[in-house]
């Protein structure tokens, strides 16, 4: 998977051999990561492929590999290893490096988005390609969104005539928000085009929360029209009837196999170690009455401050772990059946079922009823 031809580095991204530029092997060293967990950080490790893509983008804009990787704790050798997995905060650090070094590139996120082909996402991408319809591809994709490189919360919404892919970047750290908005929103369009066999999906409109830039031509060239800037949300809208349009590479057997592999991969990446694993275990052990942070700290013989500090050092937080456990338990309780949404909400510590439904849509991009329906369809093949 790796070909080194000194003094250049190459690695595999998707099906392509990518040149990672010149690097002195003798100066290779591990840099301690200064990246801290941000509020928008997704909860599980991710493939290093996205960092390869972003580093290549930086190199093409005149940066050195050292500039791209500064503060990530990664060496060029590690970057070129396609089997590596990294914390989301590591990717955010690389993005910050690009933005700091290339302040005159206001559409860097747009340029990055075009590089995220479906095969870039590994088994997740093949699962979407094998899906029977756009709807089933969207539901499967949202079910395993943590296997992608998105930092946004992405959801599918429908009204009488239109369907909307909503890309919520409101929890993304402000210094990278414009980049993530561009990349995650327009990466969705790249996926749609590939699903349809390279033909662009006819869009009803596209809105962005970003302020209108001085030069809108890059957006118009990609879309064929001018998006609405300064909107209340980031939203890709198209005719609802397109959701049930058959896809050209549908394969029921393949999508069933890919679904199972996605489920296994996500479970593996969600495994915690250290103090975070102990906290998660304590939370899962008491699903009917999830303990708060003071109680968990007491059970671990730690002060709240010490617990908080140790979780930060492991690039997580009590709130993130509680969200993980709630999501895991919610999926299990929905799949088991026999409980109403009100009962599930109560068991997970939500005062009202509407709060639980809102949280579930944030996790999975779908309301509980639609998520369960899509999962049952996938199980039946």
Short mmCIF file of C-alpha atoms in Angstrom, two decimals, residues 118 189-202 247-249:
data_model
loop_
_atom_site.label_atom_id
_atom_site.label_comp_id
_atom_site.label_asym_id
_atom_site.label_seq_id
_atom_site.Cartn_x
_atom_site.Cartn_y
_atom_site.Cartn_z
CA UNK A 118 -17.37 7.76 -2.73
CA UNK A 189 -23.29 17.03 -3.91
CA UNK A 190 -20.26 15.00 -5.01
CA UNK A 191 -21.85 11.91 -3.47
CA UNK A 192 -25.20 12.60 -5.15
CA UNK A 193 -23.51 12.95 -8.53
CA UNK A 194 -21.63 9.67 -8.14
CA UNK A 195 -24.73 7.80 -7.00
CA UNK A 196 -26.54 8.89 -10.15
CA UNK A 197 -23.69 7.85 -12.43
CA UNK A 198 -21.96 11.24 -12.73
CA UNK A 199 -25.09 13.12 -13.78
CA UNK A 200 -25.93 16.09 -11.60
CA UNK A 201 -29.12 15.87 -9.56
CA UNK A 202 -31.53 18.66 -10.54
CA UNK A 247 -29.80 3.85 -8.62
CA UNK A 248 -27.80 2.36 -11.51
CA UNK A 249 -25.49 0.15 -9.43
#
